[in-house]
Structures are given as C-alpha cells and as structure tokens.
C-alpha cells in the first residue's frame, strides 16, 4: 500500500510538474509574444512616421523657394493653386490628412486638411525642426490619432521654414492585424466619453480598433488600467467563455500637461490554454493506468527479494556500533544461486563496506594526527598574514557601515598616531583633514558600497595625524564579503605625499630656469601675452626690458662655464633686487634676461634700465680683472595700445638691445616704431632669394646625425638635418635662414625637399641591405598645409618599406599652435604606417598634458636639461621625472645634447631609451 501510495504521489507530482512546465513555458512564450506584438506595433508606427517624414522631406526639397512666395500675396495665391491641384492625389493615394507650410516663425502660411482632422497647431515641434535643422515625426491623439512629420525647408543654405504632414493611424491598426493576427486599438483620454465607442469607467474613447464587434465589449468590461511601468503593461481578461491578453502601451508619453493616449494589443489565448489542459489530463490518465499495472507486477516480483533486503537492512545499524563481524554473520549472502540479483550485490556491498569501515576506523588516529599538523600550519599562515598587514607600507583598515574603525594595521597606526587602545569609538572621518568636501565624498562612497551600488571606490584626501602632520592619501574602498546585516568595508590607503611634492617640484622646474631660478622663456612669453592683453583693456602702459650681458663670452672663455653660470646667478639676484614685486624677471637665453614692467611708462622704464647697470657695476666677481665691470646692453620697448604680439615685442626688444650694444654696451636704447625695419626687410629679401635659389638648383644639403639605442649600445636611427650650401660651398646652419623660411611660407617647400631627398637615400640604403630608421623634422607651417598629407602619401608609395622606417618630428610649440588640427594630421600620417616624435619635450609648462593627448611614439627631452645634467641635481630630478612620465604613457624617450660618457651613463640609469649628441656622433652628409 505504501509503495502504491508513493507511486501515485510520484505520478501526481510528475503530472503537476508537467503542468507547471507547460504553464511556465507558456508564460515565457507569452512574454516573448507580448514583447514582439508591442514591438511590431511600435515598429509599424515608427515606420509609418519615417515614411511620412521622408515624404515631408521630399515636399520640403521641392519647396526650396516656396516660403518666400507664400509671404507675398501673389506668391501665396500661386502656390496655393499649385498645391490645390495635387492635394487630392496626396490625400487619396498617399493617405495624407493635412499639409501645412510654416515660415521660420509665426503661424502656418498655408494649410490643407480633411474635415475629419481637427485643427492642431504643432508649434513646439515645428520650432524644434526649424531650430535644429533636422526632420522629425511625432504622434498627436485627441479626437483622432494623427501621425505628424515635419521637415525643414532650406533656401540658400539656411532654414526658411518647414513642411508639416499629418496622416491618421488607421492604416497602422489595419496593417498590424494583417501582419500579426492580433488586434490593435487606440484609446484616447476624454473628459466625458460618449457614444458606442466610449469607455466611461476608464475615461477613454476608442478611436481605432480592429475586430471591433468582438473587442469593443471586451474593452468595455475594464474598470481600470494596470500601472504603466516604462509606459507599458498587460492584463488577462475573460469574456464570452474565452481568455484574452490585453497589452497596454503609452502612445505619446512625452507631452507634458496632457494625458497620454494608449495603444492596446488584444490577443486570444483560449486555444493555447485549452491545449495545455488537454495535454496535462491525457498524461495524468496514462500515468494512473501505468501505475496500477506496475503495482500488480511489482507485488509478484519483489516479495521474496524484499525479505532478503529486510534482513540486510537490519544488519546495517551494527556497522555503526563497530560490530563488524556480527553484521557479516547476519547478512549471510547466498552461497548457491543460479542468477545474481541486486540483493546479492547489496549483500556483497554491505560485507565489503564492513571490511572497509573496519580499515577506516584504524586510520582515524593517523588522520587525527595529520589534522593537528594542518591546524598548526594554518596557525602559521594566519600569523604570516597578520605580520604582512603589520609590515606592509600601506594603511589597511576595516570599518563598519557607520564609519567606525574596526581594525587598523601597524603602518596606519604609525601615520595616524593612534595606538591599538585608541581605536574603540574612532571613526574614519576623524582621520581626514576637516575640509568638508572630502568627508562628504567619503560618506557618499560608503553609502553606495553598503547599498551594493558600487563594489570599489577610489578617492584622494588629506589625512591629519594626531601630531598635526598632513599626508596625501589615495584611498581604495571596497566591500568585504560577509552577512548582509554586518557590512564591513576594507579601506587601503597609499601615501603619495612625497610623490606629490616631487610632482610639484617638477612642475616648478617646467616653468623655471634651473640655473637662476627665474621663469624660463616659455613661461615668460605666456605672462607677456597676458600683460599685452591687460594693457589693451586697461589702457595702461607697460614696458619690456631685454638685457644682454656685455663680454659674457670673455668670462666663459677665460674662467670656464661654471664661472659663467655663477656670474649669471649673481646678475639675476642683483637685477631681481632692482625690480618691483609686481614685475616679472625671466631668463630668455644664455646670457639674456627679460624684465616685464607692469604699468610703467617710458621714463620709468629708462630709470629701471639705468639703475640695473649701476647695480651691475658694483658686482665684485672673483676671477674678473680689477678693471672689468659687469654691465648689460638693455633694449626697451614700451607698449599700451600697441597691436604687437609677443613675438613682435620680443623681436623689437632684441633690435633695441643690439642698438644699445652697438653704442659700446653698458647702456640702454628705447625702441621706436619703424626702427630696423629697412635692415630686416633687406635681410629677409636676401635670404628669400637664397632659399629660392637653393630649392631650384639643389643647394640644400641633408646632414644625418646618429641616434643611439642606449640599452642595445648601437645606432638605431638617424635624424635628418637640413643645411644650405653657401656661395663658397660651406654649409650654412638652419638657424640663419629658418625664421625667414617660416615667415615667408617657403618652409613648406624645404620640408618637401627634405622628405623627397631622405626617402631617396633610404631606398638606396634598403637596396644595400641597411635598414635604418630616419627622423624628419616638420614645421608648424607644413602641418597646417592641407596638401602635405597627399604629398607624403605619394612619396611613401615609392617603396613598401618606407612607412615603417620613417619618424616625423614636430616641436611642442608647433603641435600646440593648432592642437586639434595637429592631432588630426598626426593620426592620418600614423595610419599610413609612420611614427611621430615630439621635440623639445619639457620646455613647456603643459608638456605632460600634451604628451598624454598627442599620438606620438617618441618624446625628445630638450637639450637644455641634458647639457648640464651631470652637474645639476635639479636637471637630474626633472629628466628622471620626464622619462618616468613618458614611460607611463607608453612613449620612448630620446635625450639630446649628450656630450660625454657620464651623461650617457646617467641617462641609462634613468631609463631613457635613446641618446643623441656630439658624444654619439656629429651630423654629416654620409651615413656610417
């Protein structure tokens, strides 16, 4: 009886599971079908709107001058007559219910509509189409549901107005039934719904419905609508002995202040549910009959084996009492048997189990000893973890959800000044410097971690120790796994105080001259540009003093560069003592200083210049002759409303300085407008003629300077450097003619000349089995030349190996002058297979930002930091920082002006990749 009851229960359970499985699959299928039907309804509406939008775009394109005509009485009449002739075709063949033409603003200029469509002014959408200059479509449901589409009318490249079309959604309802087999209806809000299509319980009016004879009474049974989550919902409803599923979708939820129209999809589920019930009942009947037959058959077959099984089962408890021999005696397997059955296998297994348990019992003692050893190892590992937490040079703490600190490692106690006994009652916020913002960010992060919204949060804050010392800490907060009611947060803090100080020092070095401590030329030019703009706004005078030490070369030649550097520091201090606190003093070159005098007129600037030379004359410098007096030639330029830019201002100050030096030095000269113009024009014309002649008769020579791979200790590539062949055949360096070439635009031709010449040399080397890379300089003028890219592409086509062996080199100044255009050009050239190098890296105070954003492969550390690297600790710090930053961004580094082995060894220790300079090899026309 028990077995029969079990079988019937199992069959009943299987039938219920079958019913549950069918029901579940039906629900999953219905969910997919519901989404598909809703998606089809939306897709039909969207497709309908897009086709209407395309038609509006066609009419707008035909009416490129129509808006202008509508604004005149004669034009209005003419276009109305024209559209009247086509309106019936648009209405009947294309199903249009309205056509409106709008100007840029104001009411519609012309309107055509059917009598069934009430007057609707889609003013907001029309203004959006005109304002955004793009077509759009939308749905408006009131007495009827209408799909609108609007397209801008363009005239002479500008938006002149818009064409708005409207068409009923009746075609969507009909098409949906034809495509899906389900029915579709459109319900709109009504203040007082009346008529046979009214749904007064819902406050809605049916304005469109397929299979209306069946579905309208069905909808009228509804007393309310389910909540529309994400503007959609569904409900099951029984009517006339059948089951229906109704899916609701908000048709136009974006219109504020108006109740939304609703799309309802009606799907008949009666047959599908009947099939499920029939399948379950048939299976239940079959399983009941099979169970009864099985019970009778089992009663005949299992009686005798069950008796033997009972005997074996009663012996099994003896094994738990370690009575293994007695258990084997009670089981007593059959000795004579024709066929082995499962009971025989059970008896044999029980006997084997008794022997196995007897063996295992003897092994327990050994396993216990092994467990003791394992516990001891776990204890050792726990002590190791604890020691690791205490010796790690990071702050590791755990805190509760309310911010209370639970544990704090030894390093955290060292920095915070808290002992173990101080922790109870301490909160994490007490570690932070009370600036307000950091504490609020931490609290917000903790709330998000506790709520499970975020798994990991990284924040920076200032930590204040018990003795008042401040530390800059980067915190990483994450949730520890545990029970839900005891959330713990792991907070790991890394002390970046020293790194931040180093970064601040590096930033200072990027803007200041390491020798004198004055601002460098780059920063001085930036401040000068700001002063020019301020002077123009305030109409106050300002002045620029350009100083050049007289006889400074004599000091270097006689006493060495170290003495010259020491003299420069003394001069900088003396000039700084003359300048006012608001003035700016900077080092512009080797022995050239600049002073920016704010709100200073002509007489004031002259007084400052004279005072500087009096101050310099009092310098007593060891190593100088008794009769040698330190002096400077000073050029003065006064500016207020002048339209000069920074470059012109510095050039004019330089002219004035040379005028002062031509008078014997130790004096000043005030620049006047037009001074030196004739000489500069003659010089410019001469060099333009020389450049043009050299371009015509191949008077330019390309020199090649080797670049050493520091780790491999061999030359990896060469830099191409252009020279001009003088009239006597001697090479003229580029510094003489390059400024004229850039100002005149001839630099474009020089760059192309060099590219063509270097590519030819590379092809010859490839043929000889030499595969060096070559670095070619590009000017900022050439980068802005739209034809250069096609020229490079054509030149690279001369050889398949060229792109992978070419490195184009640009200066930071050239890249920054038009940053977006430079980056686009570099990306385009890199797509051809070439690489890029950023020259003069480090001289600009934004170099770190540019190397991060520019698509360069190499950065060249400016030679001003490398030339004095061995003797300048500041330069060593700066070069090391530049190399680490470049390496962090995945860039290779090249150091210029490497002039001895000590500098090379130091660069190797800093991790610099390549070296270039006279110690590596001088530029020459041949490639060794």
PDB file of N, CA and C in Angstrom, residues 683-721:
ATOM      1  N   UNK A 683      67.461  92.018 -45.213  1.00  0.00           N
ATOM      2  CA  UNK A 683      67.941  90.687 -44.838  1.00  0.00           C
ATOM      3  C   UNK A 683      66.944  89.604 -45.245  1.00  0.00           C
ATOM      4  N   UNK A 684      65.633  89.885 -45.050  1.00  0.00           N
ATOM      5  CA  UNK A 684      64.618  88.892 -45.411  1.00  0.00           C
ATOM      6  C   UNK A 684      64.616  88.639 -46.915  1.00  0.00           C
ATOM      7  N   UNK A 685      64.711  89.714 -47.719  1.00  0.00           N
ATOM      8  CA  UNK A 685      64.707  89.540 -49.174  1.00  0.00           C
ATOM      9  C   UNK A 685      65.922  88.741 -49.614  1.00  0.00           C
ATOM     10  N   UNK A 686      67.083  89.037 -48.986  1.00  0.00           N
ATOM     11  CA  UNK A 686      68.294  88.306 -49.357  1.00  0.00           C
ATOM     12  C   UNK A 686      68.136  86.812 -49.102  1.00  0.00           C
ATOM     13  N   UNK A 687      67.631  86.466 -47.898  1.00  0.00           N
ATOM     14  CA  UNK A 687      67.529  85.047 -47.562  1.00  0.00           C
ATOM     15  C   UNK A 687      66.403  84.363 -48.320  1.00  0.00           C
ATOM     16  N   UNK A 688      65.329  85.104 -48.655  1.00  0.00           N
ATOM     17  CA  UNK A 688      64.294  84.505 -49.504  1.00  0.00           C
ATOM     18  C   UNK A 688      64.877  84.152 -50.874  1.00  0.00           C
ATOM     19  N   UNK A 689      65.698  85.049 -51.393  1.00  0.00           N
ATOM     20  CA  UNK A 689      66.326  84.768 -52.695  1.00  0.00           C
ATOM     21  C   UNK A 689      67.250  83.564 -52.586  1.00  0.00           C
ATOM     22  N   UNK A 690      68.022  83.484 -51.480  1.00  0.00           N
ATOM     23  CA  UNK A 690      68.924  82.346 -51.289  1.00  0.00           C
ATOM     24  C   UNK A 690      68.146  81.043 -51.163  1.00  0.00           C
ATOM     25  N   UNK A 691      67.008  81.083 -50.453  1.00  0.00           N
ATOM     26  CA  UNK A 691      66.204  79.859 -50.296  1.00  0.00           C
ATOM     27  C   UNK A 691      65.638  79.411 -51.633  1.00  0.00           C
ATOM     28  N   UNK A 692      65.064  80.361 -52.386  1.00  0.00           N
ATOM     29  CA  UNK A 692      64.500  80.018 -53.698  1.00  0.00           C
ATOM     30  C   UNK A 692      65.568  79.472 -54.635  1.00  0.00           C
ATOM     31  N   UNK A 693      66.761  80.088 -54.599  1.00  0.00           N
ATOM     32  CA  UNK A 693      67.846  79.606 -55.455  1.00  0.00           C
ATOM     33  C   UNK A 693      68.258  78.197 -55.043  1.00  0.00           C
ATOM     34  N   UNK A 694      68.336  77.944 -53.727  1.00  0.00           N
ATOM     35  CA  UNK A 694      68.743  76.612 -53.255  1.00  0.00           C
ATOM     36  C   UNK A 694      67.704  75.560 -53.598  1.00  0.00           C
ATOM     37  N   UNK A 695      66.408  75.940 -53.551  1.00  0.00           N
ATOM     38  CA  UNK A 695      65.367  74.991 -53.953  1.00  0.00           C
ATOM     39  C   UNK A 695      65.447  74.669 -55.426  1.00  0.00           C
ATOM     40  N   UNK A 696      65.858  75.668 -56.225  1.00  0.00           N
ATOM     41  CA  UNK A 696      65.896  75.463 -57.672  1.00  0.00           C
ATOM     42  C   UNK A 696      67.091  74.665 -58.133  1.00  0.00           C
ATOM     43  N   UNK A 697      68.283  74.910 -57.541  1.00  0.00           N
ATOM     44  CA  UNK A 697      69.499  74.221 -58.027  1.00  0.00           C
ATOM     45  C   UNK A 697      70.041  73.221 -57.010  1.00  0.00           C
ATOM     46  N   UNK A 698      69.148  72.691 -56.172  1.00  0.00           N
ATOM     47  CA  UNK A 698      69.510  71.685 -55.174  1.00  0.00           C
ATOM     48  C   UNK A 698      70.674  72.156 -54.316  1.00  0.00           C
ATOM     49  N   UNK A 699      70.481  73.364 -53.773  1.00  0.00           N
ATOM     50  CA  UNK A 699      71.504  73.933 -52.923  1.00  0.00           C
ATOM     51  C   UNK A 699      71.359  73.554 -51.457  1.00  0.00           C
ATOM     52  N   UNK A 700      70.343  72.765 -51.123  1.00  0.00           N
ATOM     53  CA  UNK A 700      70.204  72.290 -49.753  1.00  0.00           C
ATOM     54  C   UNK A 700      70.902  70.939 -49.591  1.00  0.00           C
ATOM     55  N   UNK A 701      71.550  70.768 -48.461  1.00  0.00           N
ATOM     56  CA  UNK A 701      72.246  69.519 -48.136  1.00  0.00           C
ATOM     57  C   UNK A 701      71.573  68.923 -46.906  1.00  0.00           C
ATOM     58  N   UNK A 702      71.378  67.617 -46.899  1.00  0.00           N
ATOM     59  CA  UNK A 702      70.818  66.933 -45.747  1.00  0.00           C
ATOM     60  C   UNK A 702      71.943  66.244 -44.990  1.00  0.00           C
ATOM     61  N   UNK A 703      72.136  66.657 -43.720  1.00  0.00           N
ATOM     62  CA  UNK A 703      73.089  66.010 -42.819  1.00  0.00           C
ATOM     63  C   UNK A 703      72.331  64.993 -41.975  1.00  0.00           C
ATOM     64  N   UNK A 704      73.053  63.975 -41.540  1.00  0.00           N
ATOM     65  CA  UNK A 704      72.440  62.910 -40.744  1.00  0.00           C
ATOM     66  C   UNK A 704      73.216  62.741 -39.443  1.00  0.00           C
ATOM     67  N   UNK A 705      72.493  62.833 -38.314  1.00  0.00           N
ATOM     68  CA  UNK A 705      73.124  62.645 -37.006  1.00  0.00           C
ATOM     69  C   UNK A 705      72.619  61.345 -36.391  1.00  0.00           C
ATOM     70  N   UNK A 706      73.529  60.467 -35.959  1.00  0.00           N
ATOM     71  CA  UNK A 706      73.102  59.163 -35.427  1.00  0.00           C
ATOM     72  C   UNK A 706      72.436  59.298 -34.061  1.00  0.00           C
ATOM     73  N   UNK A 707      71.504  58.372 -33.784  1.00  0.00           N
ATOM     74  CA  UNK A 707      70.799  58.283 -32.507  1.00  0.00           C
ATOM     75  C   UNK A 707      71.030  56.880 -31.959  1.00  0.00           C
ATOM     76  N   UNK A 708      71.556  56.805 -30.738  1.00  0.00           N
ATOM     77  CA  UNK A 708      71.990  55.546 -30.138  1.00  0.00           C
ATOM     78  C   UNK A 708      70.884  54.910 -29.314  1.00  0.00           C
ATOM     79  N   UNK A 709      70.662  53.599 -29.525  1.00  0.00           N
ATOM     80  CA  UNK A 709      69.826  52.812 -28.617  1.00  0.00           C
ATOM     81  C   UNK A 709      70.672  52.507 -27.388  1.00  0.00           C
ATOM     82  N   UNK A 710      70.337  53.131 -26.241  1.00  0.00           N
ATOM     83  CA  UNK A 710      71.207  53.065 -25.070  1.00  0.00           C
ATOM     84  C   UNK A 710      71.355  51.638 -24.558  1.00  0.00           C
ATOM     85  N   UNK A 711      70.276  50.870 -24.520  1.00  0.00           N
ATOM     86  CA  UNK A 711      70.365  49.510 -23.987  1.00  0.00           C
ATOM     87  C   UNK A 711      71.119  48.585 -24.944  1.00  0.00           C
ATOM     88  N   UNK A 712      70.817  48.682 -26.245  1.00  0.00           N
ATOM     89  CA  UNK A 712      71.483  47.812 -27.216  1.00  0.00           C
ATOM     90  C   UNK A 712      72.895  48.286 -27.538  1.00  0.00           C
ATOM     91  N   UNK A 713      73.237  49.557 -27.186  1.00  0.00           N
ATOM     92  CA  UNK A 713      74.563  50.144 -27.438  1.00  0.00           C
ATOM     93  C   UNK A 713      74.913  50.134 -28.929  1.00  0.00           C
ATOM     94  N   UNK A 714      73.914  50.439 -29.771  1.00  0.00           N
ATOM     95  CA  UNK A 714      74.158  50.555 -31.202  1.00  0.00           C
ATOM     96  C   UNK A 714      73.203  51.582 -31.795  1.00  0.00           C
ATOM     97  N   UNK A 715      73.609  52.137 -32.947  1.00  0.00           N
ATOM     98  CA  UNK A 715      72.817  53.170 -33.608  1.00  0.00           C
ATOM     99  C   UNK A 715      71.532  52.537 -34.137  1.00  0.00           C
ATOM    100  N   UNK A 716      70.399  53.151 -33.763  1.00  0.00           N
ATOM    101  CA  UNK A 716      69.113  52.607 -34.206  1.00  0.00           C
ATOM    102  C   UNK A 716      68.518  53.411 -35.356  1.00  0.00           C
ATOM    103  N   UNK A 717      68.722  54.742 -35.355  1.00  0.00           N
ATOM    104  CA  UNK A 717      68.205  55.551 -36.453  1.00  0.00           C
ATOM    105  C   UNK A 717      68.965  56.876 -36.510  1.00  0.00           C
ATOM    106  N   UNK A 718      68.651  57.671 -37.542  1.00  0.00           N
ATOM    107  CA  UNK A 718      69.320  58.938 -37.786  1.00  0.00           C
ATOM    108  C   UNK A 718      68.292  60.056 -37.861  1.00  0.00           C
ATOM    109  N   UNK A 719      68.713  61.266 -37.462  1.00  0.00           N
ATOM    110  CA  UNK A 719      67.869  62.440 -37.659  1.00  0.00           C
ATOM    111  C   UNK A 719      68.390  63.215 -38.852  1.00  0.00           C
ATOM    112  N   UNK A 720      67.487  63.571 -39.776  1.00  0.00           N
ATOM    113  CA  UNK A 720      67.843  64.338 -40.967  1.00  0.00           C
ATOM    114  C   UNK A 720      67.807  65.827 -40.622  1.00  0.00           C
ATOM    115  N   UNK A 721      68.946  66.535 -40.879  1.00  0.00           N
ATOM    116  CA  UNK A 721      69.090  67.953 -40.556  1.00  0.00           C
ATOM    117  C   UNK A 721      69.490  68.700 -41.818  1.00  0.00           C
TER     118      UNK A 721
END
